[in-house]
Amino acid sequence: MDKILLIIYNYRMEKLLILDSNSLINRAYYALPNFSNRKGQFTGAIFGYCNMLLKLIENYKPTYIIATFDRKAPTFRKEIYDGYKATRKPMPPELAMQIQPMKEILSLMNIPILEKDGYEADDIIGTIAKKFPQQTYIVTGDKDSLQLVDDSTTVLLTRKGVTEIEEFDVAHLLETGLRPSQVIDLKSLMGDTSDNIPGVPGVGEKTARDLLLKYDTLDGVYEHIEEIKGKLKEKLENNKELAYLSYKLATINTNSPIEIDLLDATLKMPFDVKLKDKLKELELYKIIERLDFDGTSQEIVVEQVNVSTISQSDELDLLVKKIQKEKNFSISLGEDILIATSNKDAYKIQISNNLLDGMLIDYVYLALKPVFEDNAITKIVFDSKTLMRELHNYHIRLSMPYEDVLIKAYLLDANRNYKTLEDLLRSFSIESDSIAAALFSVDKQITINLKERNLYDLYENMELPLVEVLFDMETEGFRVNKEKILEISTIFKKEIEDISNQIFDCTGEVFNINSPKQLSVILFEKIGLKPGGKEAKAGHSTAVDVLQGLINDHPCISLILRYRELEKLRSTYLDGMLPNIDGDGKIRTIFKQTVTATGRLSSTEPNLQNIPVRKKEGKQIRELFIASEGRKLVCADYSQIELRLMAAFSGDESLINAFNNNEDIHALTAAKVFNIPLEMVTPDLRRQAKAVNFGIIYGISSFGLSTDLGIPIYQAKEFIDNYFRTYPKVYEYMEKLKKDAKAHGFAKTYFGRIRYIPELTMSNRNMQMFGERVAMNMPLQGSASDIIKLAMIKVHKALKDNNLKSKLIMQVHDELIIDTYEDEIEIVSKILKENMENVVSLPVKLVADLGVGDSWLEAK
């Protein structure tokens, strides 16, 4: 969107904009998602208010702007009628916390804020509107203000969300059947439920309008009361005092004791850079994009590097020499190669137009190879691993030192996912004519932020070294058995076909099972099942959780769930894997380092993180992944790492001793919780204790545990209560995690990784409970992911330091796999187990279960 420009009119064209701020920010709050910044400050209503304000400035080009607010203090209306606004709900805390920041923004825009004890914003608005002769526009969602309309005052009534406004001047108001003064008369008769103005009980809007059409005013109605017949007359006579009380309550006081020099409300643009700083603090970058600020524009002349032929490469050679002299550069690859040696010196090597010959492109990369591989030159990039893959095509290695801005931004706020460098620059409000030059600025800014939040060590010693490890794993790949994939796919297709026919027989109709719309019609219209989810355009929800709630209501539901499970596995891990098999028979998944909020890695093409572990089909899929020719797979998996961390972090001695003495933690918990001798623990009791052990990590509720175990809620609650009585320090630890997260707005891992939890401050209890579960789980799951990342770095280094040919090829959750030459199995097994178990010193020992085999299944 174009920057907003202010056009100054002469005095006859001067315009005053008055903002009913409580009305506007309230409307914005309910119209928009409740965004928050990384510190947990809610900003959705502020964003909507600012957007509306900027749109008003664009459209109406005001000379002056004044903002009004209500105060909490009782007004004169409350004194004359105690029930005034008594039915209004209190302001949601998520909105209340946005009022002060909004006022700060208005102040930084030099927009005066008017508010006064004993008076409502309406009274201030009315007083200002009548005091000054300029063309005045009142922006509000409150129809009460329509009584202020006159030849110089127009009400801009917000209608739909924050985008639709209806202009009410005298002529348009008359079209609705009312003069401005009759707005008061109308409300005195019909009342107002939002303000709890009583009016005349039993008189609605239509009746009130009919009375005013005939008798003009409230006084006129009562002057002609004898002409009115029946029950209406009785209602009016019996409630005359209420009618005139309502008239007083509805009348805006246009003589409120408010003073302002209109010159102080003059709109001055561009705005001060301090406003930009405030908006950046709130992370309202979309608002920043729409504004100009004093002293912030910086023009950069981007030099064109001409390499139209190899013989004309002097400019490229000079650029390489400049980089070697400066000892640092940033680079962004796209249609062109963009390079900068500072935040002011930028260069463009144009590939899209003049480098049509592939040989020239090769030459450009060959010319740049020395600076990419120079260990004395710092490279600043957006996504180092993606750059590594690109350079790998030209046999170039991206050597340290390099700075990865995407990883830095991810560590600042793991809830945000930046897909492009442009997204990140907009988010941090970095302005430059060159993306490469902007990289310098954003890297500097984010680095400062990381150090302020004690996150830089996590970046420098964990996330950044992990990049090379992941790149080498991707490059090496994981061999798969293509023939076996085709064989199992055929088996799956046959079973899916059989299940499809069973579903058609069960429902009595052939339809597309993969179509949510068709399935919804079958289940909820034809069969008549009771919907369990919200209705959308495609019909009632047929999501997995909805179907699971209906599993006992009709025999087709379990078949549909089984169909979906098999179809997903077939499409993702069988047929879906075939196009990703390279010529050497290997799959090269792409590891994502900056996606999950907990710090765990994810993978794509294909996603190997979500293969079911315990089910038969998951085992079949693991059997497809095999060792390279002449090698074995050496696999190690952390045993119960999150439970061990819970024991270590809580300091519970009985749990710590149990783990360190290699006791069966689930059987021990069962014995303690059910108060029976260890030898009397049955497999079923152990299963129940196991569910509680792991459920505690995720903040499981009584309802959740009852669902998992198929037991009554009261019994599940008793299990959880007994557990915490057995392990009181675990309870204290979990409560402390919730308390700390609420106090600081985030949860933290053992190594300092942060996850912001804005849900903790929401008024919605379900969202609060979700936030509490995150607060309890993040320190455990996040610490577990940090530990295996450090283990990967150590294992990768040890393999290199020992000059081994074996390669680390896979990480899935708590598991590492090495494609191992047979003569290196013994040393690789030792390296893997020792580095995983000794990566961090804790009161509880970490245990890695080791396996060796020809396939992932066999090694597992």
mmCIF file of C-alpha atoms in Angstrom, residues 660-815:
data_model
loop_
_atom_site.group_PDB
_atom_site.id
_atom_site.type_symbol
_atom_site.label_atom_id
_atom_site.label_comp_id
_atom_site.label_asym_id
_atom_site.label_seq_id
_atom_site.Cartn_x
_atom_site.Cartn_y
_atom_site.Cartn_z
ATOM 1 C CA ASN A 660 19.844 -44.602 38.429
ATOM 2 C CA ASN A 661 19.249 -48.134 39.791
ATOM 3 C CA ASN A 662 17.676 -49.261 36.507
ATOM 4 C CA GLU A 663 14.354 -50.055 38.142
ATOM 5 C CA ASP A 664 11.122 -50.485 36.188
ATOM 6 C CA ILE A 665 9.772 -46.971 36.683
ATOM 7 C CA HIS A 666 6.222 -47.852 35.620
ATOM 8 C CA ALA A 667 5.975 -50.878 37.909
ATOM 9 C CA LEU A 668 7.483 -48.867 40.759
ATOM 10 C CA THR A 669 5.001 -46.046 40.216
ATOM 11 C CA ALA A 670 2.128 -48.548 40.140
ATOM 12 C CA ALA A 671 3.275 -50.064 43.450
ATOM 13 C CA LYS A 672 3.518 -46.638 45.085
ATOM 14 C CA VAL A 673 0.327 -45.146 43.647
ATOM 15 C CA PHE A 674 -1.810 -48.235 44.335
ATOM 16 C CA ASN A 675 -0.035 -48.943 47.644
ATOM 17 C CA ILE A 676 0.766 -52.569 46.880
ATOM 18 C CA PRO A 677 4.000 -54.634 46.935
ATOM 19 C CA LEU A 678 6.042 -54.398 43.743
ATOM 20 C CA GLU A 679 5.611 -58.109 43.037
ATOM 21 C CA MET A 680 1.830 -57.690 43.014
ATOM 22 C CA VAL A 681 1.838 -55.147 40.178
ATOM 23 C CA THR A 682 -0.105 -56.638 37.275
ATOM 24 C CA PRO A 683 0.475 -55.759 33.592
ATOM 25 C CA ASP A 684 -2.776 -53.747 33.642
ATOM 26 C CA LEU A 685 -1.731 -51.746 36.712
ATOM 27 C CA ARG A 686 1.663 -51.124 35.125
ATOM 28 C CA ARG A 687 -0.100 -49.918 31.950
ATOM 29 C CA GLN A 688 -2.180 -47.494 33.970
ATOM 30 C CA ALA A 689 0.888 -46.199 35.826
ATOM 31 C CA LYS A 690 2.711 -45.771 32.516
ATOM 32 C CA ALA A 691 -0.167 -43.661 31.184
ATOM 33 C CA VAL A 692 0.020 -41.477 34.292
ATOM 34 C CA ASN A 693 3.826 -41.173 34.110
ATOM 35 C CA PHE A 694 3.803 -39.962 30.530
ATOM 36 C CA GLY A 695 0.563 -38.029 30.935
ATOM 37 C CA ILE A 696 2.026 -35.918 33.731
ATOM 38 C CA ILE A 697 4.688 -34.659 31.306
ATOM 39 C CA TYR A 698 1.968 -33.275 29.051
ATOM 40 C CA GLY A 699 -0.162 -31.876 31.865
ATOM 41 C CA ILE A 700 -2.845 -34.474 31.300
ATOM 42 C CA SER A 701 -6.267 -33.783 32.825
ATOM 43 C CA SER A 702 -8.544 -36.219 34.630
ATOM 44 C CA PHE A 703 -10.739 -36.252 31.539
ATOM 45 C CA GLY A 704 -7.774 -36.965 29.260
ATOM 46 C CA LEU A 705 -6.512 -39.808 31.419
ATOM 47 C CA SER A 706 -10.004 -41.284 31.719
ATOM 48 C CA THR A 707 -10.242 -41.280 27.914
ATOM 49 C CA ASP A 708 -6.807 -42.885 27.501
ATOM 50 C CA LEU A 709 -7.486 -45.643 30.026
ATOM 51 C CA GLY A 710 -11.219 -46.062 29.494
ATOM 52 C CA ILE A 711 -12.015 -45.437 33.156
ATOM 53 C CA PRO A 712 -14.362 -43.022 34.966
ATOM 54 C CA ILE A 713 -13.147 -39.454 35.429
ATOM 55 C CA TYR A 714 -13.283 -39.690 39.227
ATOM 56 C CA GLN A 715 -10.967 -42.703 39.110
ATOM 57 C CA ALA A 716 -8.557 -40.916 36.759
ATOM 58 C CA LYS A 717 -8.509 -37.939 39.133
ATOM 59 C CA GLU A 718 -7.732 -40.289 42.007
ATOM 60 C CA PHE A 719 -4.799 -41.760 40.040
ATOM 61 C CA ILE A 720 -3.354 -38.302 39.361
ATOM 62 C CA ASP A 721 -3.855 -37.155 42.959
ATOM 63 C CA ASN A 722 -2.178 -40.336 44.254
ATOM 64 C CA TYR A 723 0.687 -39.801 41.828
ATOM 65 C CA PHE A 724 1.374 -36.310 43.126
ATOM 66 C CA ARG A 725 1.089 -37.495 46.712
ATOM 67 C CA THR A 726 3.650 -40.172 45.851
ATOM 68 C CA TYR A 727 5.969 -37.731 44.099
ATOM 69 C CA PRO A 728 5.302 -34.358 45.800
ATOM 70 C CA LYS A 729 8.371 -32.693 44.306
ATOM 71 C CA VAL A 730 7.044 -33.407 40.827
ATOM 72 C CA TYR A 731 3.847 -31.591 41.765
ATOM 73 C CA GLU A 732 5.836 -28.652 43.184
ATOM 74 C CA TYR A 733 7.968 -28.548 40.035
ATOM 75 C CA MET A 734 4.962 -28.559 37.691
ATOM 76 C CA GLU A 735 3.227 -25.829 39.687
ATOM 77 C CA LYS A 736 6.402 -23.744 39.614
ATOM 78 C CA LEU A 737 6.611 -24.116 35.840
ATOM 79 C CA LYS A 738 3.079 -22.743 35.485
ATOM 80 C CA LYS A 739 3.723 -19.918 37.935
ATOM 81 C CA ASP A 740 6.978 -18.863 36.256
ATOM 82 C CA ALA A 741 5.425 -18.987 32.790
ATOM 83 C CA LYS A 742 2.533 -16.787 33.900
ATOM 84 C CA ALA A 743 4.938 -14.337 35.506
ATOM 85 C CA HIS A 744 7.310 -14.089 32.532
ATOM 86 C CA GLY A 745 5.097 -14.994 29.588
ATOM 87 C CA PHE A 746 7.280 -17.875 28.445
ATOM 88 C CA ALA A 747 8.615 -21.318 29.322
ATOM 89 C CA LYS A 748 12.308 -22.164 29.218
ATOM 90 C CA THR A 749 14.381 -25.290 28.584
ATOM 91 C CA TYR A 750 17.405 -26.402 30.586
ATOM 92 C CA PHE A 751 19.633 -24.769 27.961
ATOM 93 C CA GLY A 752 17.718 -21.478 27.853
ATOM 94 C CA ARG A 753 15.498 -21.987 24.804
ATOM 95 C CA ILE A 754 12.337 -19.853 25.121
ATOM 96 C CA ARG A 755 8.765 -20.452 24.020
ATOM 97 C CA TYR A 756 6.336 -17.593 24.520
ATOM 98 C CA ILE A 757 2.882 -18.640 25.741
ATOM 99 C CA PRO A 758 0.353 -15.823 25.126
ATOM 100 C CA GLU A 759 -2.513 -18.234 25.851
ATOM 101 C CA LEU A 760 -1.768 -17.940 29.577
ATOM 102 C CA THR A 761 -3.189 -14.412 29.671
ATOM 103 C CA MET A 762 -6.313 -15.118 27.627
ATOM 104 C CA SER A 763 -9.691 -14.952 29.311
ATOM 105 C CA ASN A 764 -10.836 -18.143 27.581
ATOM 106 C CA ARG A 765 -10.323 -20.890 30.158
ATOM 107 C CA ASN A 766 -9.651 -23.578 27.534
ATOM 108 C CA MET A 767 -6.853 -21.477 26.063
ATOM 109 C CA GLN A 768 -5.435 -20.841 29.540
ATOM 110 C CA MET A 769 -5.398 -24.576 30.230
ATOM 111 C CA PHE A 770 -3.634 -25.179 26.928
ATOM 112 C CA GLY A 771 -1.052 -22.572 27.934
ATOM 113 C CA GLU A 772 -0.552 -24.297 31.282
ATOM 114 C CA ARG A 773 0.039 -27.628 29.543
ATOM 115 C CA VAL A 774 2.596 -25.986 27.278
ATOM 116 C CA ALA A 775 4.286 -24.419 30.311
ATOM 117 C CA MET A 776 4.653 -27.841 31.925
ATOM 118 C CA ASN A 777 5.713 -29.721 28.802
ATOM 119 C CA MET A 778 8.034 -27.268 27.045
ATOM 120 C CA PRO A 779 10.917 -27.453 29.586
ATOM 121 C CA LEU A 780 10.895 -31.264 29.288
ATOM 122 C CA GLN A 781 10.265 -31.818 25.569
ATOM 123 C CA GLY A 782 12.365 -28.807 24.614
ATOM 124 C CA SER A 783 15.269 -29.901 26.807
ATOM 125 C CA ALA A 784 15.071 -33.411 25.310
ATOM 126 C CA SER A 785 15.301 -31.930 21.807
ATOM 127 C CA ASP A 786 18.232 -29.749 22.866
ATOM 128 C CA ILE A 787 20.041 -32.768 24.293
ATOM 129 C CA ILE A 788 19.764 -34.836 21.131
ATOM 130 C CA LYS A 789 20.920 -31.874 19.044
ATOM 131 C CA LEU A 790 24.056 -31.605 21.173
ATOM 132 C CA ALA A 791 24.508 -35.369 20.872
ATOM 133 C CA MET A 792 24.268 -35.124 17.074
ATOM 134 C CA ILE A 793 26.959 -32.447 17.023
ATOM 135 C CA LYS A 794 29.258 -34.521 19.220
ATOM 136 C CA VAL A 795 28.680 -37.762 17.295
ATOM 137 C CA HIS A 796 29.218 -36.031 13.955
ATOM 138 C CA LYS A 797 32.476 -34.508 15.205
ATOM 139 C CA ALA A 798 33.692 -37.798 16.705
ATOM 140 C CA LEU A 799 33.131 -39.652 13.438
ATOM 141 C CA LYS A 800 35.226 -37.035 11.632
ATOM 142 C CA ASP A 801 37.916 -36.835 14.300
ATOM 143 C CA ASN A 802 38.363 -40.613 14.119
ATOM 144 C CA ASN A 803 38.536 -40.513 10.304
ATOM 145 C CA LEU A 804 35.631 -42.920 10.033
ATOM 146 C CA LYS A 805 33.767 -43.526 6.784
ATOM 147 C CA SER A 806 30.448 -44.184 8.557
ATOM 148 C CA LYS A 807 27.876 -41.410 8.400
ATOM 149 C CA LEU A 808 25.141 -40.102 10.662
ATOM 150 C CA ILE A 809 22.053 -40.224 8.428
ATOM 151 C CA MET A 810 18.903 -39.862 10.518
ATOM 152 C CA GLN A 811 17.413 -38.278 13.609
ATOM 153 C CA VAL A 812 13.824 -38.992 14.620
ATOM 154 C CA HIS A 813 12.768 -37.556 17.984
ATOM 155 C CA ASP A 814 15.019 -39.331 20.532
ATOM 156 C CA GLU A 815 16.754 -41.621 18.048
#
